[in-house]
XYZ file of C-alpha atoms in Angstrom:
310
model
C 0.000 0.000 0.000
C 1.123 3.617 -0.621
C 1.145 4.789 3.092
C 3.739 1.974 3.496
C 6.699 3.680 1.713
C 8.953 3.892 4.809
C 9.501 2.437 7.947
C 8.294 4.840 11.027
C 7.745 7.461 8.240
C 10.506 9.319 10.180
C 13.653 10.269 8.067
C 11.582 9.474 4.584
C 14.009 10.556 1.700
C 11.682 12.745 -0.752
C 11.523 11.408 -4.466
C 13.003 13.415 -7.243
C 10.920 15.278 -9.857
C 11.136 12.534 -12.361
C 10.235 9.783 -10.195
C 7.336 11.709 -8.666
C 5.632 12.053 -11.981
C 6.390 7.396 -11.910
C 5.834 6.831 -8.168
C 3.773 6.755 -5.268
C 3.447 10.402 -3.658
C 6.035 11.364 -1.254
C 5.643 11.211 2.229
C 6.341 14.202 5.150
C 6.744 13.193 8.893
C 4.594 15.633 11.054
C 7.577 15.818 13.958
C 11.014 15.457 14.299
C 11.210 12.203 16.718
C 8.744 11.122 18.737
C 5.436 12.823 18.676
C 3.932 14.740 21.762
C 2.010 12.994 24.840
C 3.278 9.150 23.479
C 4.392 6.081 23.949
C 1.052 5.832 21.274
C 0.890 2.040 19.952
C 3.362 -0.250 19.004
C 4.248 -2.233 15.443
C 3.245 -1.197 11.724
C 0.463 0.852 10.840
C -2.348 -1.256 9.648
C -4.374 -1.399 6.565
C -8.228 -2.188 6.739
C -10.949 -2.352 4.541
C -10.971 0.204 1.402
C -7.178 1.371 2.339
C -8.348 2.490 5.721
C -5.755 3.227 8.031
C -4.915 2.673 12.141
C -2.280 1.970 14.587
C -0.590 5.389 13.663
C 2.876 5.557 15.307
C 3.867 8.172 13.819
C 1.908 10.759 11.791
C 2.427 12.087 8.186
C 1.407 13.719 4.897
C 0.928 12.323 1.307
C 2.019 14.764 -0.481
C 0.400 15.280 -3.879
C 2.224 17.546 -6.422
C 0.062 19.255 -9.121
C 1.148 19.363 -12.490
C -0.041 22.719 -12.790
C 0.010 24.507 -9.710
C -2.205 27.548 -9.295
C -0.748 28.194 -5.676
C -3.476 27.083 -3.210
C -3.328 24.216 -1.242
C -5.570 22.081 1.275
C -4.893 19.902 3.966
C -7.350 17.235 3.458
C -8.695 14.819 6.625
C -10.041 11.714 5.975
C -12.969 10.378 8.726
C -13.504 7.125 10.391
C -14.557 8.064 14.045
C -11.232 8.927 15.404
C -11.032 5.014 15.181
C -9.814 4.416 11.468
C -8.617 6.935 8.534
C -10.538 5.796 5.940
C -7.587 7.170 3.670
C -9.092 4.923 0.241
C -12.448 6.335 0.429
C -12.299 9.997 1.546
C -9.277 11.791 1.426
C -7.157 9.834 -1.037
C -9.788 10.798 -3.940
C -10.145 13.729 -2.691
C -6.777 15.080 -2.734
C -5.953 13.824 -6.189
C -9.188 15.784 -7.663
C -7.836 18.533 -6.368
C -4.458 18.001 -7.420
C -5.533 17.636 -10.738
C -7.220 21.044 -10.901
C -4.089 22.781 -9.389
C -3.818 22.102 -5.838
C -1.166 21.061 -3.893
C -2.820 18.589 -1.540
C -1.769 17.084 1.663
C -3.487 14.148 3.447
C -3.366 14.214 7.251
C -2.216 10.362 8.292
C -3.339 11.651 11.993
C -2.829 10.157 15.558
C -5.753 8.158 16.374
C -6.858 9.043 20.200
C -7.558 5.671 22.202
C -4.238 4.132 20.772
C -1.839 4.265 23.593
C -1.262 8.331 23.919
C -1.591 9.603 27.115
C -3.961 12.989 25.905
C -6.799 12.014 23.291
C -5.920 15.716 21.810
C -3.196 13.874 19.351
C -5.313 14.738 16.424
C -5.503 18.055 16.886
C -1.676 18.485 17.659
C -1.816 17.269 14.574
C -3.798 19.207 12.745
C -2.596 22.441 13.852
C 1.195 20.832 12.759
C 0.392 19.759 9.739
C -1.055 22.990 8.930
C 2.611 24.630 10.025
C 4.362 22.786 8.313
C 3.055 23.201 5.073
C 3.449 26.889 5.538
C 6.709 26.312 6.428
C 7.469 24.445 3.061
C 5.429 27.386 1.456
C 8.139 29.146 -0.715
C 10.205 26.071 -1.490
C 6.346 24.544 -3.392
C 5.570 27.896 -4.672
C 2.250 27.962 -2.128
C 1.043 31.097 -1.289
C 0.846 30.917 2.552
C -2.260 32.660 2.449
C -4.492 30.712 0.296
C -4.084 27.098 1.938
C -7.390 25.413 2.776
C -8.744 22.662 4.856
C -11.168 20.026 3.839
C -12.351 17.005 5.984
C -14.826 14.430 5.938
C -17.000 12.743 8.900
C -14.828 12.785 12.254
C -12.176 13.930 9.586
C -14.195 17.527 9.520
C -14.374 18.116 13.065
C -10.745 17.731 13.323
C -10.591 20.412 10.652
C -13.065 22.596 12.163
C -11.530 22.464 15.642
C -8.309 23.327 13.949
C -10.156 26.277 12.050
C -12.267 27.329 15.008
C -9.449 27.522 17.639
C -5.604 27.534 15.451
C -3.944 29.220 17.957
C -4.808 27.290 20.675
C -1.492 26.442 22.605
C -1.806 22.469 22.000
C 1.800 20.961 22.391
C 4.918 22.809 22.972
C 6.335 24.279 20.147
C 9.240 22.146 18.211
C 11.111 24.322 16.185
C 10.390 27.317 13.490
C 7.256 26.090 11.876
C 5.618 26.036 15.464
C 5.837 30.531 15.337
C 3.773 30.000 12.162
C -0.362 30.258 11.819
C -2.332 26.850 12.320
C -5.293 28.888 11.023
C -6.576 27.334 7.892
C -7.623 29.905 5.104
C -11.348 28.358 3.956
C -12.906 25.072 5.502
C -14.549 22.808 3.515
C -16.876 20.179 5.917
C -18.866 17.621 4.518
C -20.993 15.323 5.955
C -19.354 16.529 9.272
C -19.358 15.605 13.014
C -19.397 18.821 14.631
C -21.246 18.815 17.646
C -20.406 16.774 21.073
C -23.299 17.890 22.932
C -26.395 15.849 23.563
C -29.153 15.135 22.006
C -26.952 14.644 18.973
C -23.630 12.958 20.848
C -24.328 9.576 20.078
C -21.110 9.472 17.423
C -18.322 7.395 17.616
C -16.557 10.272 17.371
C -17.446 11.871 20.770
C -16.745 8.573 22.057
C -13.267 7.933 21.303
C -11.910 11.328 22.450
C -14.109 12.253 25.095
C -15.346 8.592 26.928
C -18.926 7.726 27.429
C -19.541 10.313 30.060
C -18.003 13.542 29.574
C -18.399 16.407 31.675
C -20.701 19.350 30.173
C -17.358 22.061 29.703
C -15.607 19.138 27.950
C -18.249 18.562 25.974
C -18.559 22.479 24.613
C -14.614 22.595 24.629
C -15.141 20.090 21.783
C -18.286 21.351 19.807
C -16.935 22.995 17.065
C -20.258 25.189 16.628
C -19.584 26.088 19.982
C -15.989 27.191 19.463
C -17.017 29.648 15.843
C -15.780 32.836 16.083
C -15.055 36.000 13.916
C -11.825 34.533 13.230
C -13.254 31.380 12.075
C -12.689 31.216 7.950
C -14.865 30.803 5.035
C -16.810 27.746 5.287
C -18.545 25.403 3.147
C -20.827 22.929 4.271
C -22.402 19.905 2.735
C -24.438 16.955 4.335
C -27.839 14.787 3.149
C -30.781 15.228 5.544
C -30.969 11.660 5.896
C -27.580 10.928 7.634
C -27.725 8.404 9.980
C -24.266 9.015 11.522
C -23.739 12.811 12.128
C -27.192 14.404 12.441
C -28.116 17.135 10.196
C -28.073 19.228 12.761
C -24.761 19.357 12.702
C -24.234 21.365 9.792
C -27.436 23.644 10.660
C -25.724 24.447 13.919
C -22.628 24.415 12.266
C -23.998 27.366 9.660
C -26.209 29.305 12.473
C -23.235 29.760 14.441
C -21.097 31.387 11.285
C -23.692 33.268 10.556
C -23.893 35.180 13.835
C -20.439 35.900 13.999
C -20.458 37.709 10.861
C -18.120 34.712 8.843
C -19.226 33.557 5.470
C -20.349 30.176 5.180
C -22.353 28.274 2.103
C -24.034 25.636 3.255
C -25.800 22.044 0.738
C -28.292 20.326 1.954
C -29.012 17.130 0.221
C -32.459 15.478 0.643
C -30.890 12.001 0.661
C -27.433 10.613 0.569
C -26.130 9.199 3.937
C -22.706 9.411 5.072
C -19.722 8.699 3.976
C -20.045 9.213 0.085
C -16.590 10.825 -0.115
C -16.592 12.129 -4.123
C -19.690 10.764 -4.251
C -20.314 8.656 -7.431
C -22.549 7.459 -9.293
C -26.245 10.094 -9.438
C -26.804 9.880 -5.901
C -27.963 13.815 -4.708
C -25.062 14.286 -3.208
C -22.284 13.630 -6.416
C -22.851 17.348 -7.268
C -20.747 18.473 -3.932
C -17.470 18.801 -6.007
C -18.493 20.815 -8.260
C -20.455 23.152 -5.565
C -17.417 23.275 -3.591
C -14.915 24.261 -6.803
C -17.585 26.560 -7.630
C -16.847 28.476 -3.789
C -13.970 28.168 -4.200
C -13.317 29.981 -6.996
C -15.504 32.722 -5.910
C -13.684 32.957 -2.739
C -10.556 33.286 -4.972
C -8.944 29.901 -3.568
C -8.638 28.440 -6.989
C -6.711 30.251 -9.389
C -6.962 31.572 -12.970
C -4.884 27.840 -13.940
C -7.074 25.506 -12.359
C -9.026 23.143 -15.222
C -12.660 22.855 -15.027
């Protein structure tokens, strides 16, 4: 499997230009040695159903290189309830659509909280590093360092709207340079998302896995993202179906009440039927016209680029 290039991911030698265009994408370790609040699990990551992925020891991107790069990028987060990262059927199509209409991408190969780390926070430690780091590789890609984006999916989207809602939050000590830069993503794209941890609409595997089976009320709001939207929150897009049986609809209605009082733009697509976990959504189902809604936004909010294909 592709997430299987190197041992420990730590130390990865990137490919050259020619091979890139022949090989696998490269990989990028999130921290120099081991990652905060460990020891995390032991042995090989391992690979589920549809490429999904657990038993992260150490976190990474997959970087994807456009061949035509219009400057933008996006950190893209794949879901699973904080249990898998369901890498083959989320954020793995995800990132090379995008890469193919001029984005550098970046799948987040996140810490997965109730594997061994002593603070179920790992996934937001590494959200806001990821987000640093690319920054930090911004002139040496040609990214502008103001135009790169966040998309997730499922549990995937509330890691990417805690990150948005709160980027300065003080999460892990800082490791070296690319710790002084912003964590602050500049759009959000969340679809089908779990956003909200608070009752009646907790019942997620999500909420489960970082915050137990009875978590106190301030925990609970600490880790509602609706709760957490501010003015500084970014442009958001939004996209769910009605008739999702995992996250509630109400997530996204909060989600998009909450933006709207604080004065931040948000677009939000509701679908009358669909699910979860569509990803690119094939086939006619309502939701397969989300793409081309979102690259749509996008463009509007300037994200895109004159070079990026229809």
């Amino acid at each position: 499997m592709r997430q299987m290039f190197c041992i420990l991911f730590a130390g990865c030698a990137f490919l050259s230009a020619p091979a890139r265009a022949q090989e696998a994408p490269e990989t990028l370790p999130l921290w120099a040695g081991a990652p905060p609040d460990g020891p995390g699990p032991q042995g090989p990551e391992r690979i589920g159903k549809n490429g999904a992925v657990s038993n992260v020891a150490a976190p990474y991107l997959i970087v994807h290189r456009p061949a035509r790069a219009n400057g933008a990028a996006a950190l893209v987060v794949a879901g699973g309830g904080y249990a898998r990262i369901e890498l083959g059927k989320e954020s793995g199509p995800a990132a090379r659509w995008l890469q193919e209409r001029g984005m550098w991408t970046f799948e987040l190969v996140y810490r997965l909280p109730r594997e061994g780390w002593s603070d179920t926070a790992v996934p937001f430690q590494d959200g806001q590093r990821a987000l640093r780091l690319i920054r930090g590789r911004a002139a040496e890609f040609g990214i502008d360092p103001h135009r790169v984006g966040v998309l997730g999916f499922s549990a995937g989207a509330h890691l990417a709207g805690m990150t948005a809602a709160a980027p300065e939050q003080a999460r892990y000590r800082p490791r070296d340079a690319a710790d002084k830069l912003s964590a602050r993503p500049d759009f959000a794209a969340l679809i089908y998302p779990v956003l909200t941890m608070m009752p009646p609409f907790d019942h997620t595997r999500s909420r489960k896995s970082i915050l137990g089976t009875a978590p106190a009320r301030a925990d609970s709001i600490a880790y509602s993202v609706e709760r957490r939207a501010g003015r500084a929150m970014p442009p958001t897009f939004l996209a769910q179906a009605q008739d999702d049986p995992i996250a509630a609809i109400e997530n996204s209605l909060l989600m998009f009440d909450a933006l709207g009082k604080a004065g931040v733009p948000v677009e939000k697509h509701v679908f009358a039927s669909g699910g979860h976990g569509w990803g690119m959504a094939p086939g006619d189902a309502p939701p397969h016209v989300w793409p081309a809604l979102f690259l749509d936004w996008a463009g509007r909010q300037g994200w895109m680029g004159k070079s990026a294909p229809p």
